[in-house]
Coordinates of C-alpha atoms and ligand atoms in Angstrom, one line a residue:
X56 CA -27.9 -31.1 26.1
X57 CA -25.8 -28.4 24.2
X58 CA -24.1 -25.8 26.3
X59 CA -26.7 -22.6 25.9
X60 CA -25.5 -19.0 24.9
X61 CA -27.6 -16.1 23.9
X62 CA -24.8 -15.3 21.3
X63 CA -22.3 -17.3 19.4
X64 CA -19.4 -16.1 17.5
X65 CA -17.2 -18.0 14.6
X66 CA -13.8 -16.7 13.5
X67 CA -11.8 -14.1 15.7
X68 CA -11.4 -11.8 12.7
X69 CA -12.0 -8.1 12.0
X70 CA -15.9 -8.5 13.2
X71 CA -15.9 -11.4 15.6
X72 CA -13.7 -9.9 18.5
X73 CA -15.1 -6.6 19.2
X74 CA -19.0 -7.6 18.3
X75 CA -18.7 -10.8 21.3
X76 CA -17.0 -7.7 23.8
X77 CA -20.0 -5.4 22.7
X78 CA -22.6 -8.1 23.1
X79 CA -20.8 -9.6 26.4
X80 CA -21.0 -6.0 27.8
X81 CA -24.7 -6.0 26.8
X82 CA -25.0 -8.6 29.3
X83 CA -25.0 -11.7 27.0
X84 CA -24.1 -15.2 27.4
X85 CA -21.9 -15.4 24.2
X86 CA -19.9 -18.0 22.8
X87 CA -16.4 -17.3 20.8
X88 CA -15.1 -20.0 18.6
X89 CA -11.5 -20.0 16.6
X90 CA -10.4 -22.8 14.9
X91 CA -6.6 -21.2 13.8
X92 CA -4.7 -18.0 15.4
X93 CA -6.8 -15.3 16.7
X94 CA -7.4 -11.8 14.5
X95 CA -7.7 -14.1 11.7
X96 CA -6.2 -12.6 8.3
X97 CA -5.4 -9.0 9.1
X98 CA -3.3 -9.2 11.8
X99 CA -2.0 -12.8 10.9
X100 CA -1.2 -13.3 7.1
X101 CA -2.2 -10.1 6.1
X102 CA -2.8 -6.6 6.2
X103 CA -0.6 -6.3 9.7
X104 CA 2.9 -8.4 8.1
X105 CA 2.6 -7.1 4.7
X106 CA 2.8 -3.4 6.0
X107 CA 5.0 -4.3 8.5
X108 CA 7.7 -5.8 5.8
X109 CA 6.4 -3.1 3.2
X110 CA 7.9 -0.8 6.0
X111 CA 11.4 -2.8 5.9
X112 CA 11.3 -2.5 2.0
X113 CA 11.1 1.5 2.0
X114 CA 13.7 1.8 4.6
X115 CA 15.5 -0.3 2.1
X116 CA 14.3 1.8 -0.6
X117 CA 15.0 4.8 0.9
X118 CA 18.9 3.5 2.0
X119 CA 20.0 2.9 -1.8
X120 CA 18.5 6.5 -2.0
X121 CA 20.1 8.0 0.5
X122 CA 22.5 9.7 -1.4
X123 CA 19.9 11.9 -3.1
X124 CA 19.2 13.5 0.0
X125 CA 22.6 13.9 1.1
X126 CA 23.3 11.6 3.4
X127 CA 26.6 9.1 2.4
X128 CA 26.8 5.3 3.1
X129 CA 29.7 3.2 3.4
X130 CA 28.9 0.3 0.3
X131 CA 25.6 -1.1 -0.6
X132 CA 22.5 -1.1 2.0
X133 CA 22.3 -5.1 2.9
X134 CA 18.9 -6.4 3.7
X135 CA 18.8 -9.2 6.5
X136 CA 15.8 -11.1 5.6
X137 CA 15.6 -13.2 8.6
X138 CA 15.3 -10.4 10.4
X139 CA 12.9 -8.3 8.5
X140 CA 11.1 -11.4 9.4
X141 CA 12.0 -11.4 12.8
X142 CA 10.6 -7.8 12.5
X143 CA 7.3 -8.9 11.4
X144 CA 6.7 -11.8 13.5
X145 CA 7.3 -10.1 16.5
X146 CA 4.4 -7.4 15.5
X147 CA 2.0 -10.3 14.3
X148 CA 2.4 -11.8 17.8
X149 CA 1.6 -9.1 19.6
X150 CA -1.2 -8.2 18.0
X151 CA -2.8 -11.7 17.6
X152 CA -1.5 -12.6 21.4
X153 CA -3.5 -9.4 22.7
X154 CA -6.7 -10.4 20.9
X155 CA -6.4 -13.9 22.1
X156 CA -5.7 -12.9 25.9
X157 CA -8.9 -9.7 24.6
X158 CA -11.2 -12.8 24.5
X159 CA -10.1 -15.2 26.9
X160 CA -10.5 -12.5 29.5
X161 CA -13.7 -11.1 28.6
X162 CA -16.3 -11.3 31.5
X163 CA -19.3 -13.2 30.4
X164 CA -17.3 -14.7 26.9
X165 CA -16.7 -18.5 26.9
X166 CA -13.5 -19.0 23.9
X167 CA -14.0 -22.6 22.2
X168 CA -10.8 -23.8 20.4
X169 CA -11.6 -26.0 17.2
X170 CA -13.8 -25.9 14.0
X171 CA -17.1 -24.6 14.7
X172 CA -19.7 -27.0 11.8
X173 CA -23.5 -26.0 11.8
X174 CA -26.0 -29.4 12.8
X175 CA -28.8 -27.9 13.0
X176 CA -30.6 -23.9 12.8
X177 CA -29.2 -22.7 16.0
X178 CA -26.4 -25.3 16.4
X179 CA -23.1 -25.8 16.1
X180 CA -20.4 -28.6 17.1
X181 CA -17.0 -27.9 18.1
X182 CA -14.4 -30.6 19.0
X183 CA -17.2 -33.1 19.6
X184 CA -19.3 -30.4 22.0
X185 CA -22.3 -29.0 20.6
X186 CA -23.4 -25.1 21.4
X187 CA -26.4 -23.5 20.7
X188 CA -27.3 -19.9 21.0
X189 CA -30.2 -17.7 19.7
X190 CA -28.3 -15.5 17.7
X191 CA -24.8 -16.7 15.3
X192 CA -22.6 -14.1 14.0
X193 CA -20.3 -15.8 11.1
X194 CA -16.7 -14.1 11.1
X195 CA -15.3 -17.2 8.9
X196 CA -13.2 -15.0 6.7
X197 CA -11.5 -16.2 3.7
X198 CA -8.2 -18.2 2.3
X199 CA -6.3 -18.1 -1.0
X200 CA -7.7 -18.9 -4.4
X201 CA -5.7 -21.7 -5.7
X202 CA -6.3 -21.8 -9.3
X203 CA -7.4 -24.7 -12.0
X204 CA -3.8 -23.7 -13.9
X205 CA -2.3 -26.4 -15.6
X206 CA 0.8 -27.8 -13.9
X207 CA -0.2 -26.5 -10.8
X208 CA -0.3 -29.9 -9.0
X209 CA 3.3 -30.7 -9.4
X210 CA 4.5 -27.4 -8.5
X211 CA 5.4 -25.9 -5.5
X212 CA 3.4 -22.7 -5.1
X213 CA 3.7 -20.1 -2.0
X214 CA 0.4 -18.2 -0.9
X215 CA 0.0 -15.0 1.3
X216 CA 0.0 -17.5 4.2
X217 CA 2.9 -19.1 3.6
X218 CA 5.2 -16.3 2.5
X219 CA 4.9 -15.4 6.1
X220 CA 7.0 -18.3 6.7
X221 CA 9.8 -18.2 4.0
X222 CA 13.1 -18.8 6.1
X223 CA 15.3 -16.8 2.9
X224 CA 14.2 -14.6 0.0
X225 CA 13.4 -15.8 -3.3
X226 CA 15.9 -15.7 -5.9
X227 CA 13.1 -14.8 -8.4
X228 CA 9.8 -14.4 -7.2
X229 CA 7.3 -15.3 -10.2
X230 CA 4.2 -13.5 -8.9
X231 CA 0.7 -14.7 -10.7
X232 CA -2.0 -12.0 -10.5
X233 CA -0.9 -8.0 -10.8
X234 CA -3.6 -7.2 -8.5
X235 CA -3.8 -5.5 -4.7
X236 CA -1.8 -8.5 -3.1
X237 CA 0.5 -9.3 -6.0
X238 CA 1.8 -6.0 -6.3
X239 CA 2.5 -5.1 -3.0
X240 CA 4.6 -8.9 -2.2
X241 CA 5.9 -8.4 -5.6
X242 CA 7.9 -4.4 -5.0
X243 CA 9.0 -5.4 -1.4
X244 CA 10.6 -8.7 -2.4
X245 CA 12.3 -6.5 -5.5
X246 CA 13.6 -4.1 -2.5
X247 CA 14.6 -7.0 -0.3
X248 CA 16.8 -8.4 -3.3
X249 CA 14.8 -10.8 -5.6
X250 CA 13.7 -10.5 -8.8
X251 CA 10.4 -10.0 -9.5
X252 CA 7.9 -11.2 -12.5
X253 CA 4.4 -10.4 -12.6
X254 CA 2.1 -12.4 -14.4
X255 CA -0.8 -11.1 -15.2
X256 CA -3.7 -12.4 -17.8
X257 CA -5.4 -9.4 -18.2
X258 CA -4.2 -6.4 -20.3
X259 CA -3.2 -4.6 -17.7
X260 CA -2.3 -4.1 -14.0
X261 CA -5.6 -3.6 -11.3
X262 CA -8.2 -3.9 -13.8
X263 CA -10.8 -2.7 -11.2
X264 CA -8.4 1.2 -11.1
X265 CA -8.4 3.4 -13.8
X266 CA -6.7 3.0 -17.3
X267 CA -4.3 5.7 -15.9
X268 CA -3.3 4.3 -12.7
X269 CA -2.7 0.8 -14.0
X270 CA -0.3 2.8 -16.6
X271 CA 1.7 4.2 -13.9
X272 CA 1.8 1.6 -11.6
X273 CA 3.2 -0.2 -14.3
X274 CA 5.9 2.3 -15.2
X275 CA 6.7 2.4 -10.9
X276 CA 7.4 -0.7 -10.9
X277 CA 9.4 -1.2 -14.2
X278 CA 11.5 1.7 -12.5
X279 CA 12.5 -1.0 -9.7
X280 CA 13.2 -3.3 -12.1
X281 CA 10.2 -5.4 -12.0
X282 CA 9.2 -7.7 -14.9
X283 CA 5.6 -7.1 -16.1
X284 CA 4.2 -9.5 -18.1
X285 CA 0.5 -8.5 -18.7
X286 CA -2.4 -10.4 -21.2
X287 CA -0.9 -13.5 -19.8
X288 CA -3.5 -16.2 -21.8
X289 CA -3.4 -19.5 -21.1
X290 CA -1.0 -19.9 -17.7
X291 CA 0.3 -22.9 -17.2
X292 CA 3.3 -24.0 -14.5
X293 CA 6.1 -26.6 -14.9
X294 CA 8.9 -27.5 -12.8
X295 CA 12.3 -26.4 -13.7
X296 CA 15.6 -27.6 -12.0
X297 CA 16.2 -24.5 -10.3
X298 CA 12.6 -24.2 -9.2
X299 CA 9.6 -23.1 -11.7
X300 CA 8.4 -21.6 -15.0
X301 CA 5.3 -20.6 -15.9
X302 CA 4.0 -20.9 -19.9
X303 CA 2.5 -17.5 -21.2
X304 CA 0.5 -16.8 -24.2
X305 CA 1.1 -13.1 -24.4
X306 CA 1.1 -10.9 -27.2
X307 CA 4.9 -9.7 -26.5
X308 CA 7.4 -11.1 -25.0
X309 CA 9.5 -14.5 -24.2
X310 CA 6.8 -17.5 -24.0
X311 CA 8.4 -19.1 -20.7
X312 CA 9.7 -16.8 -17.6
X313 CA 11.7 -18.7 -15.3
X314 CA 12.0 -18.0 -11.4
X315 CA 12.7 -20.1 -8.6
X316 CA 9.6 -19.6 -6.7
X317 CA 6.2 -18.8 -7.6
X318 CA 3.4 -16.7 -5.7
X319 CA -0.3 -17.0 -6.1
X320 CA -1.9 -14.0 -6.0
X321 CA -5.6 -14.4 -7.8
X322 CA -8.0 -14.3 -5.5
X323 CA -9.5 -15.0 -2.6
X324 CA -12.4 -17.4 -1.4
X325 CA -14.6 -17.3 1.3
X326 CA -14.6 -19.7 4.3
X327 CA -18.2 -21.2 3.7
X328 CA -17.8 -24.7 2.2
X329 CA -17.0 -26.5 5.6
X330 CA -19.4 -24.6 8.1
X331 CA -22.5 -27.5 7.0
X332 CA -24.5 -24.3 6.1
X333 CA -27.2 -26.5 4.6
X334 CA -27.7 -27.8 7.9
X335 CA -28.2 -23.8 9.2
X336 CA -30.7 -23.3 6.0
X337 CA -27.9 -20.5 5.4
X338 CA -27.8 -19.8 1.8
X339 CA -24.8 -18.8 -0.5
X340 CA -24.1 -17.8 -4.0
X341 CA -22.7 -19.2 -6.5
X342 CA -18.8 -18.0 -5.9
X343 CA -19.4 -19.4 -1.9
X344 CA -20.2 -15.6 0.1
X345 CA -23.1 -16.2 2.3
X346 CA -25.9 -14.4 1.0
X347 CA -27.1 -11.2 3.5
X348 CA -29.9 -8.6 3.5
X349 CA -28.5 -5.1 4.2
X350 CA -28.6 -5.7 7.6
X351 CA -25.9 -8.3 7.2
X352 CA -28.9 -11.2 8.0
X353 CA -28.7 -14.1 6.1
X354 CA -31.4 -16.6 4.6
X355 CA -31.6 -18.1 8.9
X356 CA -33.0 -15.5 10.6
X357 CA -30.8 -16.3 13.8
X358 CA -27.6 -16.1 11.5
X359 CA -25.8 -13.0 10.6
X360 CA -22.7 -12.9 8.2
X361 CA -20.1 -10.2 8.6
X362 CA -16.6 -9.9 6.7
X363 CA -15.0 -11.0 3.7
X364 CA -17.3 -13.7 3.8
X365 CA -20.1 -11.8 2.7
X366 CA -18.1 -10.6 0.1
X367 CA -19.8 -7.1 0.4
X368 CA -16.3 -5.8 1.3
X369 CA -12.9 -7.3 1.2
X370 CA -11.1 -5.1 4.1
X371 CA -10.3 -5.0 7.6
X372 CA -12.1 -1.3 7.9
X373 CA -15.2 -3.4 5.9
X374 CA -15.7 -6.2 8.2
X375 CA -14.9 -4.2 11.0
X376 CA -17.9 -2.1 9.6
X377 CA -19.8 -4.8 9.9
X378 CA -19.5 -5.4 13.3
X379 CA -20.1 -1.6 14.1
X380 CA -24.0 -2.0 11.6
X381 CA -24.6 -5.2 13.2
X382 CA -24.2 -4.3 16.9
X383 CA -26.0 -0.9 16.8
X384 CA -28.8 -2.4 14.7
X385 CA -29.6 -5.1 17.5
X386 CA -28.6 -2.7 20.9
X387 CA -29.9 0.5 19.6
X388 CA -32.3 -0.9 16.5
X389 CA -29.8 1.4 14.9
X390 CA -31.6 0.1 10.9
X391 CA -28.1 0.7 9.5
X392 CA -27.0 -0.9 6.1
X393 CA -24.2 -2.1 4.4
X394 CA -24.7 -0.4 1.5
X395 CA -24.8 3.0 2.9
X396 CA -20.9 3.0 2.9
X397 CA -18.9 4.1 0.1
X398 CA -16.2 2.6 -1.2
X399 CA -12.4 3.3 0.6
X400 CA -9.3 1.5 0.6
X401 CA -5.8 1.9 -0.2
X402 CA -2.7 -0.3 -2.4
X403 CA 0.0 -0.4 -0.2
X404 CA 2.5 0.1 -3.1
X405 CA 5.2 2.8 -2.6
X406 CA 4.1 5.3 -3.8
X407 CA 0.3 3.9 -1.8
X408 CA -2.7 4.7 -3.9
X409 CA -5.8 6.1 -2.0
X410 CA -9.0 5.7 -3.0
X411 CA -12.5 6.5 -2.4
X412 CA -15.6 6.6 -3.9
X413 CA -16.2 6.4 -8.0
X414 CA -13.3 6.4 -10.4
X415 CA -13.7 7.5 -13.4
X416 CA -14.8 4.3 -15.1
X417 CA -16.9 3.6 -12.5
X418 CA -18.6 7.3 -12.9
X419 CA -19.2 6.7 -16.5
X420 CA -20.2 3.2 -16.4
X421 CA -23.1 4.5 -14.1
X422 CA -24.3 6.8 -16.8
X423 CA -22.9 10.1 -15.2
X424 CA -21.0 12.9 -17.0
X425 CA -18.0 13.4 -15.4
X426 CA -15.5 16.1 -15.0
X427 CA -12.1 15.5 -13.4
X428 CA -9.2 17.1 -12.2
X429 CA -5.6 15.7 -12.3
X430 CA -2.4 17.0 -10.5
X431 CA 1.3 15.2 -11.2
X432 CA 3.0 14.7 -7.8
X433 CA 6.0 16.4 -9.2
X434 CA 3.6 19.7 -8.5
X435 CA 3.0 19.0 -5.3
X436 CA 5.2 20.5 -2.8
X437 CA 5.8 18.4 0.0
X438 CA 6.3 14.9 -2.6
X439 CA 9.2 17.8 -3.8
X440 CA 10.4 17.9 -0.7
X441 CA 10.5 14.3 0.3
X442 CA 12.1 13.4 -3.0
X443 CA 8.9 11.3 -3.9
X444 CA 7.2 12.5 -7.2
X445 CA 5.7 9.4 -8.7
X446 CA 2.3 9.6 -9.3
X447 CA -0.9 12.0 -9.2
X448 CA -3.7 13.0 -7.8
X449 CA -7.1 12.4 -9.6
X450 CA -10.8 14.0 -8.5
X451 CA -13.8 12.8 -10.1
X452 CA -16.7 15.0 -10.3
X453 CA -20.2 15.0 -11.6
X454 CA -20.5 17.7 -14.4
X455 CA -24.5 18.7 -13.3
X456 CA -24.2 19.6 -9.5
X457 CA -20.5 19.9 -8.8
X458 CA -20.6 17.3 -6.3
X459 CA -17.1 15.1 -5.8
X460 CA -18.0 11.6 -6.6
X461 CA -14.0 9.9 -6.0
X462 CA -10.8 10.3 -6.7
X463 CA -7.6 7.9 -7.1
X464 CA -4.5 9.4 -5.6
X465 CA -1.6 7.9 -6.5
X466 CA 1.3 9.3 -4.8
X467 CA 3.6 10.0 -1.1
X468 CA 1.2 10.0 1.5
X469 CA -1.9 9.4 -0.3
X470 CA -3.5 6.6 2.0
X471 CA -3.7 9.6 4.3
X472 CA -4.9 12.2 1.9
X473 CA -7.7 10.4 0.7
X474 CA -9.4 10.2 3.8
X475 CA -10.0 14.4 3.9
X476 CA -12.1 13.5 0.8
X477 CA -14.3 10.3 2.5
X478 CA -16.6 13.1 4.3
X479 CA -17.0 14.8 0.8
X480 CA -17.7 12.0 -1.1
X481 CA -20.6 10.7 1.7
X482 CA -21.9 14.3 2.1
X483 CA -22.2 14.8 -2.2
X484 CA -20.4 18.3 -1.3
X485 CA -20.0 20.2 -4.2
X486 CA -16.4 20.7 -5.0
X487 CA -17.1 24.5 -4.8
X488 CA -17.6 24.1 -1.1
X489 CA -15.0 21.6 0.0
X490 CA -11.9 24.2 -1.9
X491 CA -13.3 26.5 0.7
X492 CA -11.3 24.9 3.6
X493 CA -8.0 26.2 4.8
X494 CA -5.4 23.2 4.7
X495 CA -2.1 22.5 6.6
X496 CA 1.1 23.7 4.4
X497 CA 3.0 21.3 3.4
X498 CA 0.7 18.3 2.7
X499 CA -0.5 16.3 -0.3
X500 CA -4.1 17.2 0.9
X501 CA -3.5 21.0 0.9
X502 CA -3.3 20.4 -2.7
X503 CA -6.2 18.5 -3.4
X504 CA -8.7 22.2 -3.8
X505 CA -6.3 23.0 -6.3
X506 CA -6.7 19.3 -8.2
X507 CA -10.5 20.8 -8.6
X508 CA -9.7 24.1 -10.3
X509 CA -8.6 22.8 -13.6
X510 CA -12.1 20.3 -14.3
X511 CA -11.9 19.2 -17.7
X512 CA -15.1 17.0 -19.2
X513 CA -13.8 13.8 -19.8
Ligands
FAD849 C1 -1.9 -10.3 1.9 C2 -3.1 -9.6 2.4 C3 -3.0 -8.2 2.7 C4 -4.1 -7.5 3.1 N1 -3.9 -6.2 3.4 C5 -5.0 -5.4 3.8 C6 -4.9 -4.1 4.1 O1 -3.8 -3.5 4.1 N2 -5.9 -3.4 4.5 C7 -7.2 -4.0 4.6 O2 -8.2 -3.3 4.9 N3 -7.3 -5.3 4.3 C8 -6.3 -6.0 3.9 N4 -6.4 -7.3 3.6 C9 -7.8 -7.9 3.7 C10 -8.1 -8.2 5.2 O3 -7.1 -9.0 5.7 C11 -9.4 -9.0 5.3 O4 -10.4 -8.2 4.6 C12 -9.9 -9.1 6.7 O5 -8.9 -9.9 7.4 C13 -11.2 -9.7 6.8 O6 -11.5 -10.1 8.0 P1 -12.7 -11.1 8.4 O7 -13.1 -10.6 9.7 O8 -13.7 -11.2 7.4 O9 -12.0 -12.5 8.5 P2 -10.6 -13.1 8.8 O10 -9.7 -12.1 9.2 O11 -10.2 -13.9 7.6 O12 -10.9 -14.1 10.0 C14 -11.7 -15.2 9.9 C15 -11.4 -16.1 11.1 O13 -12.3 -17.1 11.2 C16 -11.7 -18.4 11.5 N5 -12.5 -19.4 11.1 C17 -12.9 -19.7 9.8 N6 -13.7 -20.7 9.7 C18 -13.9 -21.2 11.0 C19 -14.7 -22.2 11.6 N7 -15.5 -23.0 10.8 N8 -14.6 -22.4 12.9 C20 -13.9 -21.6 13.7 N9 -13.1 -20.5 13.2 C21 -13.2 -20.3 11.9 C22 -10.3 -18.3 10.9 O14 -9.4 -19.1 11.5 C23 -10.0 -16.8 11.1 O15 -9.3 -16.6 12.2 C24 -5.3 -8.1 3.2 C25 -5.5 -9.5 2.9 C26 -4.4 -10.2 2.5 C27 -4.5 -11.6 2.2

């Protein structure tokens, strides 16, 4: 006979953990099952390391700046990679220990450790033991793309996961894919001391921003000495002596660059392919994400599918969503949907860019005419102050009512700032209305009524 839950839970990342505490509390019998460390992604390979050594690479930054502000340093900042490492790890294991010791001490929670495989509707099998439950919440996640690129099998390649475990810094980091993850490994191994290439196939840097902000990303980088290689056609890898080089048909440019280590960076995909899905009747499409209603059900109705690998978000603050639309819909019959959320996130570049809602593409792509308002950070006083003026800040509006559809802010501080603008994107206020507000002097957000009084139609 399988061991019997009301509730069982796969993957400990961004949804798993806190819906198995809510639905334990509930009074459920619920089953948690991790097959790797627990808090999955996030706080393992990804969002929690890369901002902690992002955080090493500005205080590097900032030491070969120090000057400009007036403060003298004897010789050149040094960066001890082993223990900006050290640094990291230490914060990983803190966070992943306390959601491992969250779940092994939750009252009425049993933690399985091993690979949790559908074998039937409402069934799973882990190390040999089969569960069952009347409801299944997948938290599976997702891993690295590894692409079809010619070469590839004969090369040594590093992903996010295993740049977590480098033991000394690249001499030059080749870095394929100028996307979200690319470009943030790519600036803080420049600051740590590599060099830096990025590869990138399309014409230009985070094809999914704004012609603008790929422009000036480009040019922030460039500044730190990063190699840029965009319309990359036709990548292909070799081995070199002295590590690795990567073919690339681009319009300028030399048709080889050379590093000593390359980094994937071209995707991600989800988890689904070794769960035996079929055997759950749980469908997926055709790139792997499990397919869900906008109550985050799938094809079983016992099975729900939260996080990246549902690929209706690809954040932490998304899957953790998830959890939150899930749990109210089945406690409090909540009938809340995925697809009421708007769009937020943030590149962890320095300068961070902030986003919410449309951009402008997006706003003119869905038919809608747009007025925006743009603002250099060298106007903005406290990015004066702090000595960081890269960047701007960009407000999309619709032309016929006024109301703020997104903006892009580019700039010191803006993964802050853009969150004063979440509430006005969800609430369609007109921009009239949010410039109204009295703001804190000096911020980057006090400036953001003033972004709205020069609207020019676009
Ligand atoms: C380098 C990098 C940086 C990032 N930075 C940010 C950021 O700054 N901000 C942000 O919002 N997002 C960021 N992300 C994205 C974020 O990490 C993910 O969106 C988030 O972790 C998704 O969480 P999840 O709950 O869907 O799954 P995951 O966190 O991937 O967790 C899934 C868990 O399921 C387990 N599992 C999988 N299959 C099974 C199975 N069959 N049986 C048992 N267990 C299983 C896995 O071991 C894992 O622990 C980053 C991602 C990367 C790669």
């Amino acid at each position: 006979m399988p061991a019997s839950f009301d509730a069982l839970v796969i993957g400990t990342g961004q949804a798993g953990p806190a819906l198995a505490a809510r639905l334990a509390g509930a009074g459920m019998a619920v089953a948690v099952v991790e097959r790797a460390k627990f808090g999955g992604t996030c706080v393992n390979d990804g969002c929690t390391p890369t901002k902690a050594m992002v955080a090493s690479a500005y205080a590097a930054h900032v030491a070969r700046r120090a000057s400009d502000y007036g403060v003298r340093l004897e010789g050149e900042p040094r960066v001890d990679f082993g223990a900006v490492m050290a640094r990291k790890d230490a914060i990983v294991a803190k966070s992943s220990g306390g959601v491992e010791r969250w779940m092994a001490g939750l009252k009425g929670a049993k933690v399985f450790r091993g690979h949790a495989r559908f074998t039937g509707p409402d069934k799973v099998r882990v190390n040999g033991e089969e569960l069952s439950a009347g409801k299944i919440f997948l938290n599976v996640g997702g891993r690295p793309l590894v692409p079809d690129m010619p070469g590839l099998a004969s090369v040594p390649y590093l992903t996010n996961q295993s740049m977590m475990t480098l033991d000394s810094l690249p001499g030059h980091l080749l870095v394929a894919g100028g996307s979200y993850i690319g470009l943030e490994f790519g600036q803080m191994l420049r600051r740590f001391g590599s060099r830096v290439t990025v590869i990138e196939m399309g014409p230009r840097l985070v094809a999914r921003e704004d012609e603008d902000v790929s422009a000036a990303l480009k040019e922030i980088l460039e500044l730190e000495g990063i190699e840029v290689r965009l319309d990359a056609k036709c990548v292909s890898v070799r081995k070199e002596p002295d590590g690795v080089s990567a073919g690339l048909e681009c319009s300028e440019g030399a048709p080889r660059a050379r590093g000593t280590h390359l980094l994937l960076a071209v995707g991600r995909v989800p988890n689904t392919d070794d769960l035996g899905l079929e055997q759950a009747g749980v469908r997926i499409d055709e790139r792997g994400f499990v397919e869900v209603d906008g109550e985050l059900r799938t094809s079983n109705p016992r099975v729900w599918a939260l996080g990246d690998c549902n690929g209706k978000g690809a954040f932490t603050h998304t899957a953790y969503n998830d959890y939150e639309i899930v749990a109210d819909n089945l406690l409090n019959g909540a009938g809340r949907k995925w697809s009421d959320r708007v769009p937020v996130y943030a590149l962890y570049t320095d300068p961070p860019l902030g986003r919410v809602g449309m951009n402008e593409a997006e706003a003119k792509k869905a038919g809608l005419a747009v007025l925006v308002g743009k603002r250099p950070m060298t106007r903005v006083a406290r990015a004066v102050e702090k000595g960081e003026t890269l960047g701007f800040l960009k407000i999309c509006v619709e032309a016929s009512s006024g109301r703020i559809l997104g903006a892009s802010l580019l700039g010191v501080g803006a993964d802050e700032a853009v969150h004063s603008l979440i509430d006005a994107v969800v609430a369609k206020t007109p921009y009239q209305e949010f410039q109204r507000r009295v703001r804190i002097h000096p911020t980057v957000s006090e400036l953001l009524p003033t972004v709205l009084e020069d609207l020019k139609s676009q």
